[in-house]
CSV table of C-alpha atoms in Angstrom, one decimal:
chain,number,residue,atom,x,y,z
A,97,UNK,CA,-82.8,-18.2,10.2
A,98,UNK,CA,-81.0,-16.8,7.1
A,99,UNK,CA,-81.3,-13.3,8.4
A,100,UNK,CA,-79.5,-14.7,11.7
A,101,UNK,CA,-76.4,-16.4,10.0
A,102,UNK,CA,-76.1,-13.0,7.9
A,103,UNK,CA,-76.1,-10.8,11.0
A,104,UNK,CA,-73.2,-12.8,12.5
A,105,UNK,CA,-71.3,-13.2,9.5
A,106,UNK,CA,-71.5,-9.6,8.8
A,107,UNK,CA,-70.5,-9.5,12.9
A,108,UNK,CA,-67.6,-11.8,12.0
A,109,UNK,CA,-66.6,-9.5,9.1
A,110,UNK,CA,-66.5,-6.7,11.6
A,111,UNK,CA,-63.7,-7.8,13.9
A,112,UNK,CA,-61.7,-8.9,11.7
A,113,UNK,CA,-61.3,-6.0,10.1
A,114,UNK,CA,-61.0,-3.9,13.0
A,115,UNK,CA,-58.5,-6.3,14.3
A,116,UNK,CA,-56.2,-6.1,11.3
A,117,UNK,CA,-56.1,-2.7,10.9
A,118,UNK,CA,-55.2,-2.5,14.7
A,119,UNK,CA,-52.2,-5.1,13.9
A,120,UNK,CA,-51.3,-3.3,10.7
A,121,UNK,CA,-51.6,-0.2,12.4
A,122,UNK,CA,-49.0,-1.5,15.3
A,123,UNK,CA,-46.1,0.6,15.6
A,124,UNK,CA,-42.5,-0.1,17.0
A,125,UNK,CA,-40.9,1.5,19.7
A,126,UNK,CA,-37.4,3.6,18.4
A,127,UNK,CA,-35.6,6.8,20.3
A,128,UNK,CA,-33.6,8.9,18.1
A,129,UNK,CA,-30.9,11.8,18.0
A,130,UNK,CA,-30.7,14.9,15.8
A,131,UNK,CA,-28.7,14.6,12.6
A,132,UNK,CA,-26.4,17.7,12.4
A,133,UNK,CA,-23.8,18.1,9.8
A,134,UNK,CA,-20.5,19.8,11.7
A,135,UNK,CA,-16.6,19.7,10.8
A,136,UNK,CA,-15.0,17.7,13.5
A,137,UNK,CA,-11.5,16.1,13.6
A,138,UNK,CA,-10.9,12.0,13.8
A,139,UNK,CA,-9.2,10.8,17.0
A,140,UNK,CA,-8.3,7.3,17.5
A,141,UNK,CA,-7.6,5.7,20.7
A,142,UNK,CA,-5.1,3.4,21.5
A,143,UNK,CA,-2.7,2.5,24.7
A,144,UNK,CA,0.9,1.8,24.3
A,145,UNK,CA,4.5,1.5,26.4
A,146,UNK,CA,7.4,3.9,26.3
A,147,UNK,CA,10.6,2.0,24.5
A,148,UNK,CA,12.2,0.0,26.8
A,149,UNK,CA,15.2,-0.2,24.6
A,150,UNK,CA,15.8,3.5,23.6
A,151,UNK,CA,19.3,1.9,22.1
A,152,UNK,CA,21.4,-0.8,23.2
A,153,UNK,CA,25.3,-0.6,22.3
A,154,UNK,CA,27.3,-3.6,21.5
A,155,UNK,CA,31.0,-4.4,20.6
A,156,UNK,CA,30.9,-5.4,17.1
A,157,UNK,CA,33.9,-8.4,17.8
A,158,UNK,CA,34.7,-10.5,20.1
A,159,UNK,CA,37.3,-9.9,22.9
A,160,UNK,CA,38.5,-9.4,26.7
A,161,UNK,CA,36.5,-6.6,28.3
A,162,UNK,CA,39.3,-4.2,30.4
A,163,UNK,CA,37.6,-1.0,30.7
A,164,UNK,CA,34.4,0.2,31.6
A,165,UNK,CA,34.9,3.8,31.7
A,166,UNK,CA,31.1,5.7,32.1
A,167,UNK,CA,28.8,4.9,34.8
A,168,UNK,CA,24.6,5.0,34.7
A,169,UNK,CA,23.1,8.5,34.6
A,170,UNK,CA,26.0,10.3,32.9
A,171,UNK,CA,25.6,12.4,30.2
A,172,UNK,CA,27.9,11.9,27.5
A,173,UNK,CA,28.8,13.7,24.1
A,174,UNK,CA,29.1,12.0,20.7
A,175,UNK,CA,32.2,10.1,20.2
A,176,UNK,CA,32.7,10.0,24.1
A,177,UNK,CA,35.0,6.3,24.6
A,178,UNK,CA,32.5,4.3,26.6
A,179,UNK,CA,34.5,0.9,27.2
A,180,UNK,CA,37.6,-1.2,26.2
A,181,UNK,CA,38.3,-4.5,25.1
A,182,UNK,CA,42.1,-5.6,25.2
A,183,UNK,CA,44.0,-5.2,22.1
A,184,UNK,CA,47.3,-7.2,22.7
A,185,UNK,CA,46.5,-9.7,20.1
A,186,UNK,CA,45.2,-7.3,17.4
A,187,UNK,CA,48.1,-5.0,17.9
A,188,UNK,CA,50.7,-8.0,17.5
A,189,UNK,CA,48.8,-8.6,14.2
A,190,UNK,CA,49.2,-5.4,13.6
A,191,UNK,CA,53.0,-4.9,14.1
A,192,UNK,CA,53.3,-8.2,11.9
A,193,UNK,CA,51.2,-6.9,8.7
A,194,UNK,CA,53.1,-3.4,9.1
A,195,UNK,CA,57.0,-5.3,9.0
A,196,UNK,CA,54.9,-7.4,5.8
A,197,UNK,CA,54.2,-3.7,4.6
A,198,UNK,CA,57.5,-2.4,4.8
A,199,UNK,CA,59.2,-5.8,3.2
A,200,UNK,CA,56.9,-5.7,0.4
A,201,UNK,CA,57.5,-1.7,-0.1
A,202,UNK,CA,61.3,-2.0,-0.4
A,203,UNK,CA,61.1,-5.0,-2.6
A,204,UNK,CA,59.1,-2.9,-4.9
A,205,UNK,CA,61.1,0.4,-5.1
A,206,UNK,CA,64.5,-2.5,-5.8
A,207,UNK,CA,62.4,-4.1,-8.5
A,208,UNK,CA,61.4,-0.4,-10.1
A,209,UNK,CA,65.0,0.5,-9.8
A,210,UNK,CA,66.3,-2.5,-11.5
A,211,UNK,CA,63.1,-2.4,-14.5
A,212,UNK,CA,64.2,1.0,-15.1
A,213,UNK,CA,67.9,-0.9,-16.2
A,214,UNK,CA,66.4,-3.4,-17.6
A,215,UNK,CA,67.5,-6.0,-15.3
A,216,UNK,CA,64.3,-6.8,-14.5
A,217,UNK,CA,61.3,-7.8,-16.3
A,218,UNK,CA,57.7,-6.0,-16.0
A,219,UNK,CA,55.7,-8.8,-14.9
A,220,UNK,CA,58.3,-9.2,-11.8
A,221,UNK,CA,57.6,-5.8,-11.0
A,222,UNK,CA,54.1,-6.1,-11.2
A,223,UNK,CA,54.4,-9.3,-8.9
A,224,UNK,CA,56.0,-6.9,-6.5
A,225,UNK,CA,53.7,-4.1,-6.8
A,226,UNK,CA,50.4,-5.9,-6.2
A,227,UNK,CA,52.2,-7.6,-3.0
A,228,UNK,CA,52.6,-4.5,-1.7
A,229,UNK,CA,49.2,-3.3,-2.4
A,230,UNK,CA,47.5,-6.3,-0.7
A,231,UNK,CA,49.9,-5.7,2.5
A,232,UNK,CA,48.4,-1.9,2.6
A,233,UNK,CA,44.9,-3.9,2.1
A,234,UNK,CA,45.6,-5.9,4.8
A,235,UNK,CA,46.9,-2.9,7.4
A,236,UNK,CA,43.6,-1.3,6.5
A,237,UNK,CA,41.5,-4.3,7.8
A,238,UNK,CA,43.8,-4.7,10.4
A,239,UNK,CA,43.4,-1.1,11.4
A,240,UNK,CA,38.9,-1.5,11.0
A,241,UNK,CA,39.1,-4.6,13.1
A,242,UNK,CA,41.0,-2.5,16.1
A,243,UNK,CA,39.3,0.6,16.1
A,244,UNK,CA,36.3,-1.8,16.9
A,245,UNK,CA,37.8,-2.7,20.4
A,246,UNK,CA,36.9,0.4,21.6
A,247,UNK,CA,33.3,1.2,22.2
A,248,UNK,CA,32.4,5.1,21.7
A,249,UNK,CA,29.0,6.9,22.3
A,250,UNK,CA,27.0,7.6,18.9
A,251,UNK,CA,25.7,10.8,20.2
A,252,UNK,CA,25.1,12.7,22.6
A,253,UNK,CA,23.2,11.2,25.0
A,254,UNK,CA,22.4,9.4,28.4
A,255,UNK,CA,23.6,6.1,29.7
A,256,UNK,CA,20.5,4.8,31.3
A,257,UNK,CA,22.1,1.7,32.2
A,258,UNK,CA,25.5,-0.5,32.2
A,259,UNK,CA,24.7,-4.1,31.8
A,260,UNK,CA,28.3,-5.2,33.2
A,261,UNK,CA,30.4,-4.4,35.7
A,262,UNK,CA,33.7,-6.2,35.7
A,263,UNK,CA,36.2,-7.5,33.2
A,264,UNK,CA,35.0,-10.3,30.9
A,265,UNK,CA,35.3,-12.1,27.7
A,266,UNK,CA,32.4,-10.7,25.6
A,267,UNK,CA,31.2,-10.8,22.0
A,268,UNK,CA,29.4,-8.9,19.2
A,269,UNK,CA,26.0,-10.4,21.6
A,270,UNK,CA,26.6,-9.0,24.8
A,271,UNK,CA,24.8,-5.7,25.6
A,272,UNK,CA,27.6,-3.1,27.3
A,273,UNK,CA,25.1,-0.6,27.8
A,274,UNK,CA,21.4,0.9,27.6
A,275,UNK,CA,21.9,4.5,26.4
A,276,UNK,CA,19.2,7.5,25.2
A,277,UNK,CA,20.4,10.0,22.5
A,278,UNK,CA,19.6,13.6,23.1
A,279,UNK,CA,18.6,13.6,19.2
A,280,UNK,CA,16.6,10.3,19.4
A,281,UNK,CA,13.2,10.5,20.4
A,282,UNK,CA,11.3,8.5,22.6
A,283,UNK,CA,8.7,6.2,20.6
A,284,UNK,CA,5.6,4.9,22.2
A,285,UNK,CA,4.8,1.8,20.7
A,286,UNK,CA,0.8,0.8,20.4
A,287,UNK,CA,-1.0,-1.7,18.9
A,288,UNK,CA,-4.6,-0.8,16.4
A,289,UNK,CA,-7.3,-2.5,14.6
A,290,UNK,CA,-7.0,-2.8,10.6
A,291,UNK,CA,-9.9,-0.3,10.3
A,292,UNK,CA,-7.9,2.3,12.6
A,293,UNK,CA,-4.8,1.8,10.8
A,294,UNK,CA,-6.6,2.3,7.5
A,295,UNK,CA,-7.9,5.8,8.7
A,296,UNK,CA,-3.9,7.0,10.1
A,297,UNK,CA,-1.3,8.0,8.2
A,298,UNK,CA,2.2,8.9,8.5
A,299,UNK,CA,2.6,12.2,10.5
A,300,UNK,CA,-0.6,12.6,12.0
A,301,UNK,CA,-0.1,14.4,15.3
A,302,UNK,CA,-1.0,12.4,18.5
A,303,UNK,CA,-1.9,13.2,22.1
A,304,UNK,CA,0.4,10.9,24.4
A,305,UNK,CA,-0.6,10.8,28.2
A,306,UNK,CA,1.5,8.7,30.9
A,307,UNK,CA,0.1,7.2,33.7
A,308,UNK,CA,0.6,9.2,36.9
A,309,UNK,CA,0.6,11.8,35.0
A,310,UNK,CA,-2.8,12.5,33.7
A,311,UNK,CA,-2.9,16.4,33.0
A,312,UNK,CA,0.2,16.4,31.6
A,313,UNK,CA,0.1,16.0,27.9
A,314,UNK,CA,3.2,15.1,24.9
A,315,UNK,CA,2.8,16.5,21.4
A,316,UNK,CA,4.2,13.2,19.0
A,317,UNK,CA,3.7,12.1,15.2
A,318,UNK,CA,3.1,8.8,14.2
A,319,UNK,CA,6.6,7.7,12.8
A,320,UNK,CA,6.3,4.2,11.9
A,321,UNK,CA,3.2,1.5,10.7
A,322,UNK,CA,3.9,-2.0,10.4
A,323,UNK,CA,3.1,-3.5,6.9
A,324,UNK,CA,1.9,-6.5,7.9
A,325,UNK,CA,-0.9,-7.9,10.8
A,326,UNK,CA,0.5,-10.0,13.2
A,327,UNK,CA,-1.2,-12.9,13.3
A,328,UNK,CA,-1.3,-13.2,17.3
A,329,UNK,CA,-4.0,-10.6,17.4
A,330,UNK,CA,-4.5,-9.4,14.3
A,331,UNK,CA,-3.3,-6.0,15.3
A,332,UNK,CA,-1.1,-3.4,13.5
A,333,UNK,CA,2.0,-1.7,15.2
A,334,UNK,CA,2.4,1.7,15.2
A,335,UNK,CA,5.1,4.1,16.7
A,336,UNK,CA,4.6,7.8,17.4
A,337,UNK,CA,8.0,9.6,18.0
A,338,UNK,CA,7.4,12.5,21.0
A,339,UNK,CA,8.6,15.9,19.7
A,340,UNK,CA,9.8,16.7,23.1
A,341,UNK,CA,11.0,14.9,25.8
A,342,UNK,CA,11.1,15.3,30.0
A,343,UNK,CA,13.5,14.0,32.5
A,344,UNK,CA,10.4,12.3,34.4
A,345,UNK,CA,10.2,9.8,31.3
A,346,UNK,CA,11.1,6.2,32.1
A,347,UNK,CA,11.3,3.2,29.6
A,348,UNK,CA,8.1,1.4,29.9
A,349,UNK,CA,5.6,3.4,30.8
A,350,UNK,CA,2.1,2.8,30.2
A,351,UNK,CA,0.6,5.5,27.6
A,352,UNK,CA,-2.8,6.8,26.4
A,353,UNK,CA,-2.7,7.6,22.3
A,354,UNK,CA,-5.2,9.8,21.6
A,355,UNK,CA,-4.4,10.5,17.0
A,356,UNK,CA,-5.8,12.9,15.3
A,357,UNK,CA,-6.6,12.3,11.6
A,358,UNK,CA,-8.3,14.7,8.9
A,359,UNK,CA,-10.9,16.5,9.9
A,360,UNK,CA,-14.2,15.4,8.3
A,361,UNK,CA,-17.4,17.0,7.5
A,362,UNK,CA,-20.9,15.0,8.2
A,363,UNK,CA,-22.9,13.6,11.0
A,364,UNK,CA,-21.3,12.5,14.2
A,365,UNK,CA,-23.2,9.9,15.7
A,366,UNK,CA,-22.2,6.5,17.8
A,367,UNK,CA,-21.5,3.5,16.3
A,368,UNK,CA,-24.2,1.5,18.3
A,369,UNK,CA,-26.2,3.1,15.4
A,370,UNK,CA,-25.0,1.2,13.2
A,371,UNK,CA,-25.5,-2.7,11.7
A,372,UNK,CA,-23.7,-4.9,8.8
A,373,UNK,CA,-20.9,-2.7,9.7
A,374,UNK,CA,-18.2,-3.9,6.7
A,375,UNK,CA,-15.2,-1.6,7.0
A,376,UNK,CA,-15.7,2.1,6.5
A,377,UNK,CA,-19.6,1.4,5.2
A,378,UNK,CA,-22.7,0.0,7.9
A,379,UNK,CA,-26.5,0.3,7.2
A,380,UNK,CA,-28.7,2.9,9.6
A,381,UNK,CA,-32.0,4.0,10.0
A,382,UNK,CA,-33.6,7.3,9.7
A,383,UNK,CA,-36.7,8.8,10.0
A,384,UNK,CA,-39.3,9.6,7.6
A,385,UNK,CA,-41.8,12.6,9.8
A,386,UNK,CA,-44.2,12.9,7.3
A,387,UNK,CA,-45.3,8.9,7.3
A,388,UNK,CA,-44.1,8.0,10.7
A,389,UNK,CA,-42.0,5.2,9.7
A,390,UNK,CA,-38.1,4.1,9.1
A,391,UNK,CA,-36.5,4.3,6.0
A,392,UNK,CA,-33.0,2.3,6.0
A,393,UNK,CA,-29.9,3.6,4.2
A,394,UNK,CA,-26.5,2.9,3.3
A,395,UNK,CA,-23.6,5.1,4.5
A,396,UNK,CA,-20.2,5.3,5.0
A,397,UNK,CA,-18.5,6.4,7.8
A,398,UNK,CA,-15.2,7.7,9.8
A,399,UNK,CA,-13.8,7.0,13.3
A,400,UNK,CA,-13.8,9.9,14.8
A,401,UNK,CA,-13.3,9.2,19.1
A,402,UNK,CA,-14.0,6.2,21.0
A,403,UNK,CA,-17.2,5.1,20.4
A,404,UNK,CA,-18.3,7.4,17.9
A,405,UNK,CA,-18.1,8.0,14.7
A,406,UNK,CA,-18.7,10.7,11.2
A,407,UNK,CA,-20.9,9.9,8.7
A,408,UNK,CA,-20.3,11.0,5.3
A,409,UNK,CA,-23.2,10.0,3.2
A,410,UNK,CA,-25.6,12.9,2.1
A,411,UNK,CA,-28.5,12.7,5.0
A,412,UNK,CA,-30.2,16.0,4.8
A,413,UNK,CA,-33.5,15.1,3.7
A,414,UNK,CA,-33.6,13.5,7.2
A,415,UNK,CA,-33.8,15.3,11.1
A,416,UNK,CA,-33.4,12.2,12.7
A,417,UNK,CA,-31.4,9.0,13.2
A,418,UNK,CA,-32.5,5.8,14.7
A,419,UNK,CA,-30.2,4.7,18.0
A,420,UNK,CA,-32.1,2.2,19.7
A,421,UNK,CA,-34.6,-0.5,18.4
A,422,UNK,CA,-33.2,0.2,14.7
A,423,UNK,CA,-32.4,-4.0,14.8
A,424,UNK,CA,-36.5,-4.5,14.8
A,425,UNK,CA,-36.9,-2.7,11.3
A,426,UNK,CA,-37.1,-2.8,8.2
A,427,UNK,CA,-37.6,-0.8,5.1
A,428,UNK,CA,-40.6,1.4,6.3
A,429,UNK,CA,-41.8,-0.1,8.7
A,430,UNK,CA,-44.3,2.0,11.2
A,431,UNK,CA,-43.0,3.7,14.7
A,432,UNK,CA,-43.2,5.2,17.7
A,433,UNK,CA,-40.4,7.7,18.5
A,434,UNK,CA,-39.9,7.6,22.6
A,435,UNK,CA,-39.5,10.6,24.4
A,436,UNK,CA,-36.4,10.4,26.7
């Protein structure tokens, strides 16, 4: 009976130990890509439009408008008179503050004449002297305040559209006209994530395509990033400036950004390879040959296009990142490297 009871305990003893070394010995399905250290340059993707407003011009007073002188699609050079309000009122002003000036200037020269016998006393002449100088003060205002009736073209440009087309009052609101200057370049205006911001910087050349015309590609530089995230979307603004310009460019097109950043030297792999992704750093796995199992590791990290990404952490003691099924490990944990 005894010998019985030992030969199934020892039978019992048996399987389980087969059994756990066939559960400890169970190993987790991962595939993998090469790790290979090259030099390649960041791009950043982004979509933005064309400036819709290249530059608005405006009246800086109020007034009658009388003359609208240039039509849309001209050309025009700097300093070209664009439009007219009426100056009857400011040139009665005028005519008032220049009889003032000319009162005031032979009061003066009579009081000098009569200090210089005596007759008068210096205070008096002074009185005279600074009444004069405020009526020149006031002919110089006078004369600013006209010469903005008259609405001239800041530079050479084209008047890509004329927001009115017959005499009106108007003030320092109303738009006169839409114009592009030959000097000014044409911004596109996109929209990126904190963590793309963080890896541009001012300068940095950028691919710009258009839509409809999708072999055609703009040089630009990225001109302008906001300072602060608007809190709508928690995106950043940015505005590259196109080196050179084409007559087939309208305000508002839609544009691809493609900017390039430094180039970077490390291991470009995609970012589904990554977990607890916190800013430039995220966790991977890699592959240990000699044991067959995952060892985890720490790395920072680049953008470098789209979906992928440069990392810059030391991995040469390594062949092979984890890509899939590196969210069912842990540190060393056993697998089973799939074959595509």
């Amino acid at each position: 009976m005894l010998t019985k009871v030992f030969k199934t305990l020892v039978l019992f003893l048996t399987c389980f130990s087969v059994c756990s070394v066939s559960l400890a010995d169970e190993r987790l399905p991962v595939k993998t890509m090469p790790l290979e250290k090259k030099t390649v340059p960041s791009v950043i993707t982004a979509f933005g439009i064309l400036e819709k407003t290249p530059q608005i011009l405006y009246f800086e007073v109020s007034g009658y408008l009388t003359k609208l002188l240039v039509d849309e699609g001209r050309t025009v050079k700097k300093g070209r008179l664009l439009a007219k309000l009426d100056t009857v009122l400011i040139d009665n002003q005028k005519a008032q503050v220049q009889r003032a000036l000319q009162h005031a200037k032979q009061k003066m020269v009579r009081a000098k004449k009569l200090q210089r016998r005596n007759i008068l006393a210096q205070d008096q002449l002074e009185d005279t002297e600074y009444n004069y100088s405020t009526k020149l003060l006031e002919l110089k205002e006078i004369n600013e305040k006209r010469q903005k009736h008259f609405l001239y073209a800041p530079a050479k440009g084209k008047i890509l559209k004329r927001f009115l087309d017959f005499a009106g009052p108007v003030d320092s609101s109303t738009p006169i006209f839409m114009m592009k200057s030959s000097k000014r370049p044409w911004l596109v205006t996109a929209h990126l994530t904190e963590i793309e911001i963080n890896a541009i910087k001012k300068g940095d050349t950028a691919k710009v395509y258009f839509n409809g015309l999708p072999h055609k590609v703009f040089i630009g530089t990225v001109q302008k990033i906001a300072d602060s995230t608007e809190e709508k979307d928690s995106m950043l603004e940015v505005e590259i400036a196109l080196k050179k310009a084409a007559p087939f460019l309208r305000a508002g097109m839609n544009a691809k950004i493609q900017i390039e950043t430094a180039k970077h030297t490390g291991y470009p792999v995609p970012l589904s390879a990554f977990f607890r992704v916190n800013n430039h750093k995220a966790t991977v796995f890699v592959v240990d040959k000699e044991n067959q199992v995952a060892r985890k590791r720490a790395v920072e990290f680049n953008l470098i296009k789209g979906t992928n990404a440069i990392v810059l952490t030391d991995l040469s003691e390594f062949d092979e990142l984890i890509i899939t099924g590196q969210h069912n490990l842990k540190e060393g944990s056993l697998i089973q490297v799939i074959q595509e």
